Amino acid sequence: MTYAGLPVVIVSRCSGPKVVEVKMSSKTLLNCETSSLRHPNNRLSAHLEQLPFNYRATVLLPDCGCAPSQLDETLRSFQSFYLVRNLPLYELLDEHLGRGSVCGLSYKTRIDEDNCAFLKANGHLCLSLDKDSYELLGIEGKACKPKSSRYVVSVDLNDRSMAPGRPRYQRLFSGLTSRLPLKMEFLLAPASGDPDALQPLLSRYEWSRHTPEVSCRLLTHLSRPDPLTCDLRSYDPFDLLEWLGAVQADISCDNAADSFLSSLACPHPSAQSSQSSFLLEVRGLLLPQNIMTLVKQLSHFLERPLSPPWAAVTVHGFMDNLHVHERHFYTLVLFPDHAYSLHLATPAS
Amino acid sequence: MDEAVVETHIPCDLVKVLGVEPQIRSKAVAFTQAFLKKNTEPRPQLDEKSLLSHKAVILEYTRPKKKRINKQQAKGLNAQQKREIKIFHIKSEHQRYELFLPLHNLWKQYIIDLCSGLKPTSSPQSVQQKLLKADFHGAIITVVRSKCPSYVGITGILIQEFKHVFKIITKQDTLKVIPKRNSVFQVEINGFISYIYGNKFEQRASERSAKKFKISGTIDL
């Protein structure tokens, strides 16, 4: 089976999620998974957890005259996040934080040059260090394969051996206080939804509170895939993703003869919509549970009569935070029958 | 043997048995002398007169004989024998931190004397030059950086320095063996903190005092 002449590998053919992998380049594969939200085996939440910290989510609703009201409430329910300046890393080990109540990542640290750190909601603390810092710290870590000048130290703070008072905890604590006292700007959010979890930490350092910014606009005369002739799922994933990206970036897809800037076009068969389309963008520190709430809300919205034929959600993760650079964004296309198709890039092994 | 036994007459009954003819005495003497003369070598050396003629004999003065010095020094033990008798091995009852504290004090004195009084005003350059040739047995050494993370942070008194390793005794009375390669050590004396890059320090303590250190290569681990 080929998609527009490209080699395709079908990974699983069970009745549940169907996964198709298309080769994008020598090092990345485009992974397209189709399934239903109601299916018990669906791995959507696992995929969402792959990107624990996201800075942007865009929602495109074609043929939708006005903004859905419930979406507003959902967006307002997203937790606010805090930017803390000069936070020493050993504070993240603090037992008062109650592992699992806070998550966050270092801000304005470049993954290829500086030392970066992030703390996931499940208690995993991950440090990405350059060679000198790793040699000073003294905790076992792994070298990143492409170059041995970057080391990753990964610690599970919920593990029994990392309980305060144990030798491993003492070593990490003394390493972060005396041998390598790192201080970074951190973006923190309460993972369990309880805003008071951060209070003891915030009282000691300079902080500022932020809420996710929402911006929306209506696109008129958008040419999009014709819903009457064929289903969105039958389109080539590459073309579809290209078109979605062009719409979100506000690039005209007319493919006019006198335009030299872009030759991007809507995949055929396409038609111009009579109604306006709704484009919503959320910027902030978005956690996987926020994305899941948004997806469920949209899926309910699509069930109603006179709703658009599909909705596309693109989520971008913080780039300076991950070691897998291919996988820093994904696109989720939702359909009325609680079905979805997820497109993400994975490294080719 | 008595000569008289040779000159006796043979008894008559033996004459018939042996089949010999007894001779009279004078004939027997002459025969014996002629026989001996014919069959023995002349020995002129034992002639007393020839011995003493044409010879100079030193009567009283003699040179004292030189005793030959044994040029081969004691071979010493080879490495296998040393390992067998374990001369560098420190027994567990001797592995206590308190026992080595006097050694540390001695080392401090030695370094202060070597650098002619470590005042806060003395230049680090001169101190560094002296330290390069100094012996470090008894210094308190800390591993500051290492390619292997588990070595970082180990502190203790240096009790043995070999070509490639340091043997350190920590406050918890454990003997640690730390390879010099790919590690940076810190030595502190009177407020002067020196960093030793182990990669460039891989010589025996005795050989290092004669070695000239060149500034070459990187000090990156």
Coordinates of C-alpha atoms in Angstrom, one line a residue, chain B residues 13-216:
Chain B
D13 CA 107.5 -73.8 51.7
L14 CA 106.3 -70.6 49.8
V15 CA 109.2 -70.9 47.4
K16 CA 107.7 -74.1 45.9
V17 CA 104.2 -72.7 45.8
L18 CA 105.1 -69.3 44.2
G19 CA 107.8 -70.8 41.9
V20 CA 110.3 -68.0 42.7
E21 CA 114.0 -68.2 43.2
P22 CA 115.2 -66.6 46.4
Q23 CA 118.2 -64.3 45.9
I24 CA 120.9 -63.3 48.1
R25 CA 120.6 -60.0 49.8
S26 CA 123.1 -57.9 47.8
K27 CA 121.6 -58.9 44.5
A28 CA 118.1 -58.2 45.8
V29 CA 119.1 -54.6 46.9
A30 CA 120.7 -53.9 43.6
F31 CA 117.7 -55.2 41.7
T32 CA 115.2 -53.2 43.7
Q33 CA 117.1 -49.9 43.2
A34 CA 117.4 -50.4 39.5
F35 CA 113.7 -51.3 39.2
L36 CA 112.6 -48.2 41.1
K37 CA 114.9 -45.9 39.1
K38 CA 113.6 -47.2 35.9
N39 CA 110.0 -46.9 36.7
T40 CA 109.7 -43.6 38.5
E41 CA 110.0 -40.1 37.1
P42 CA 112.8 -37.9 38.0
R43 CA 111.6 -35.1 40.2
P44 CA 113.9 -32.1 39.9
Q45 CA 111.4 -29.7 41.6
L46 CA 111.9 -31.3 45.0
D47 CA 115.5 -30.9 44.8
E48 CA 116.4 -28.5 47.6
K49 CA 119.3 -27.0 46.0
S50 CA 117.6 -26.2 42.7
L51 CA 114.7 -24.7 44.7
L52 CA 116.8 -22.2 46.4
S53 CA 119.1 -21.2 43.5
H54 CA 118.1 -18.3 41.2
K55 CA 115.1 -17.3 43.4
A56 CA 114.4 -14.2 45.3
V57 CA 112.5 -14.7 48.4
I58 CA 110.8 -11.8 50.1
L59 CA 111.1 -12.4 53.7
E60 CA 109.1 -9.8 55.6
Y61 CA 107.2 -7.4 53.4
T62 CA 103.9 -8.5 51.8
R63 CA 101.2 -6.4 50.1
P64 CA 97.8 -6.6 51.7
K65 CA 95.4 -8.4 49.5
K66 CA 92.6 -6.2 48.2
K67 CA 89.3 -7.6 49.1
R68 CA 87.2 -7.8 45.9
I69 CA 84.2 -5.6 46.2
N70 CA 81.1 -7.4 45.3
K71 CA 80.0 -5.2 42.3
Q72 CA 76.6 -6.8 42.1
Q73 CA 74.3 -4.9 44.5
A74 CA 71.5 -6.6 46.2
K75 CA 69.1 -7.5 43.4
G76 CA 66.0 -6.4 45.3
L77 CA 62.7 -8.1 44.9
N78 CA 60.9 -8.2 41.6
A79 CA 57.2 -7.2 41.3
Q80 CA 55.9 -10.7 41.7
Q81 CA 57.8 -11.2 45.0
K82 CA 56.6 -7.8 46.2
R83 CA 53.1 -8.8 45.6
E84 CA 53.5 -12.1 47.3
I85 CA 54.9 -10.7 50.5
K86 CA 52.5 -7.7 50.3
I87 CA 54.8 -5.0 51.4
F88 CA 52.5 -2.3 50.2
H89 CA 49.4 -3.9 51.7
I90 CA 48.0 -2.1 54.7
K91 CA 46.3 -4.4 57.2
S92 CA 42.7 -3.7 58.1
E93 CA 43.5 -2.9 61.7
H94 CA 45.8 -0.2 60.5
Q95 CA 43.2 1.4 58.2
R96 CA 42.0 4.0 60.6
Y97 CA 41.7 7.7 59.8
E98 CA 43.0 8.9 63.2
L99 CA 46.2 7.0 62.7
F100 CA 47.1 9.1 59.7
L101 CA 46.3 12.5 61.1
P102 CA 49.8 12.9 62.5
L103 CA 51.1 12.2 59.0
H104 CA 48.9 14.9 57.7
N105 CA 50.3 17.4 60.2
L106 CA 53.8 16.4 59.2
W107 CA 52.9 16.9 55.5
K108 CA 51.6 20.4 56.3
Q109 CA 54.8 21.3 58.0
Y110 CA 56.8 19.9 55.1
I111 CA 54.9 21.9 52.6
I112 CA 55.1 25.1 54.6
D113 CA 58.9 24.6 54.9
L114 CA 59.2 23.8 51.2
C115 CA 57.4 27.0 50.2
S116 CA 59.4 28.9 52.8
G117 CA 56.4 29.9 54.9
L118 CA 53.0 30.0 53.1
K119 CA 52.0 33.6 53.7
P120 CA 48.9 34.9 52.1
T121 CA 51.1 37.3 50.1
S122 CA 53.2 34.6 48.4
S123 CA 52.5 34.3 44.7
P124 CA 50.5 31.2 43.6
Q125 CA 53.0 30.7 40.8
S126 CA 55.9 30.0 43.1
V127 CA 53.8 27.8 45.3
Q128 CA 52.6 25.9 42.3
Q129 CA 56.2 25.3 41.0
K130 CA 57.2 23.9 44.4
L131 CA 54.1 21.7 44.6
L132 CA 54.8 20.1 41.3
K133 CA 57.9 18.5 42.7
A134 CA 56.6 17.9 46.2
D135 CA 55.5 14.6 47.7
F136 CA 51.8 14.3 48.5
H137 CA 51.8 11.5 51.0
G138 CA 49.7 12.7 53.9
A139 CA 47.8 15.4 52.0
I140 CA 44.0 15.7 52.3
I141 CA 42.8 15.2 48.7
T142 CA 39.3 15.7 47.3
V143 CA 38.0 14.5 44.0
V144 CA 36.4 17.5 42.4
R145 CA 35.6 16.3 38.9
S146 CA 35.7 13.0 37.3
K147 CA 34.5 11.2 34.2
C148 CA 33.1 8.6 36.4
P149 CA 30.5 10.2 38.6
S150 CA 30.9 7.9 41.6
Y151 CA 34.4 9.1 42.3
V152 CA 33.3 12.7 42.7
G153 CA 33.2 14.0 46.3
I154 CA 35.6 11.4 47.8
T155 CA 37.8 13.1 50.4
G156 CA 40.6 11.6 52.5
I157 CA 44.2 11.4 53.5
L158 CA 46.6 10.2 50.8
I159 CA 48.5 7.2 52.1
Q160 CA 50.0 5.7 49.0
E161 CA 50.8 7.1 45.7
F162 CA 51.5 4.7 42.8
K163 CA 52.1 5.4 39.2
H164 CA 48.4 5.3 38.2
V165 CA 46.4 5.4 41.4
F166 CA 46.0 7.2 44.7
K167 CA 45.2 5.2 47.8
I168 CA 43.1 7.3 50.1
I169 CA 41.7 6.7 53.5
T170 CA 38.4 8.4 54.2
K171 CA 36.9 9.6 57.5
Q172 CA 34.7 6.5 57.5
D173 CA 37.9 4.4 57.8
T174 CA 37.6 2.9 54.3
L175 CA 40.5 2.6 51.9
K176 CA 39.7 3.9 48.5
V177 CA 41.7 3.3 45.4
I178 CA 41.2 6.2 42.9
P179 CA 42.7 6.1 39.4
K180 CA 44.5 9.3 38.5
R181 CA 43.3 9.3 34.9
N182 CA 40.2 11.4 34.0
S183 CA 39.9 13.0 37.4
V184 CA 40.7 16.4 38.9
F185 CA 41.9 16.5 42.6
Q186 CA 41.9 19.4 45.0
V187 CA 44.6 19.9 47.6
E188 CA 44.3 22.6 50.2
I189 CA 47.1 24.0 52.3
N190 CA 46.8 27.2 54.4
G191 CA 44.1 28.7 52.1
F192 CA 45.9 27.9 48.8
I193 CA 43.7 25.5 46.9
S194 CA 45.4 23.6 44.1
Y195 CA 43.8 21.5 41.5
I196 CA 45.7 18.5 40.2
Y197 CA 44.8 17.2 36.8
G198 CA 45.3 13.5 37.1
N199 CA 45.8 12.9 33.4
K200 CA 49.1 14.8 33.5
F201 CA 50.1 13.4 36.9
E202 CA 50.6 9.7 36.0
Q203 CA 54.2 9.2 37.3
R204 CA 55.6 7.7 40.4
A205 CA 56.1 10.2 43.2
S206 CA 59.9 9.7 43.1
E207 CA 60.1 10.2 39.3
R208 CA 57.9 13.3 39.4
S209 CA 60.4 15.2 41.3
A210 CA 62.8 15.0 38.4
K211 CA 60.3 15.5 35.7
K212 CA 59.8 18.7 33.8
F213 CA 56.2 19.5 33.1
K214 CA 55.4 21.0 29.7
I215 CA 52.3 23.0 29.0
S216 CA 50.8 20.9 26.2

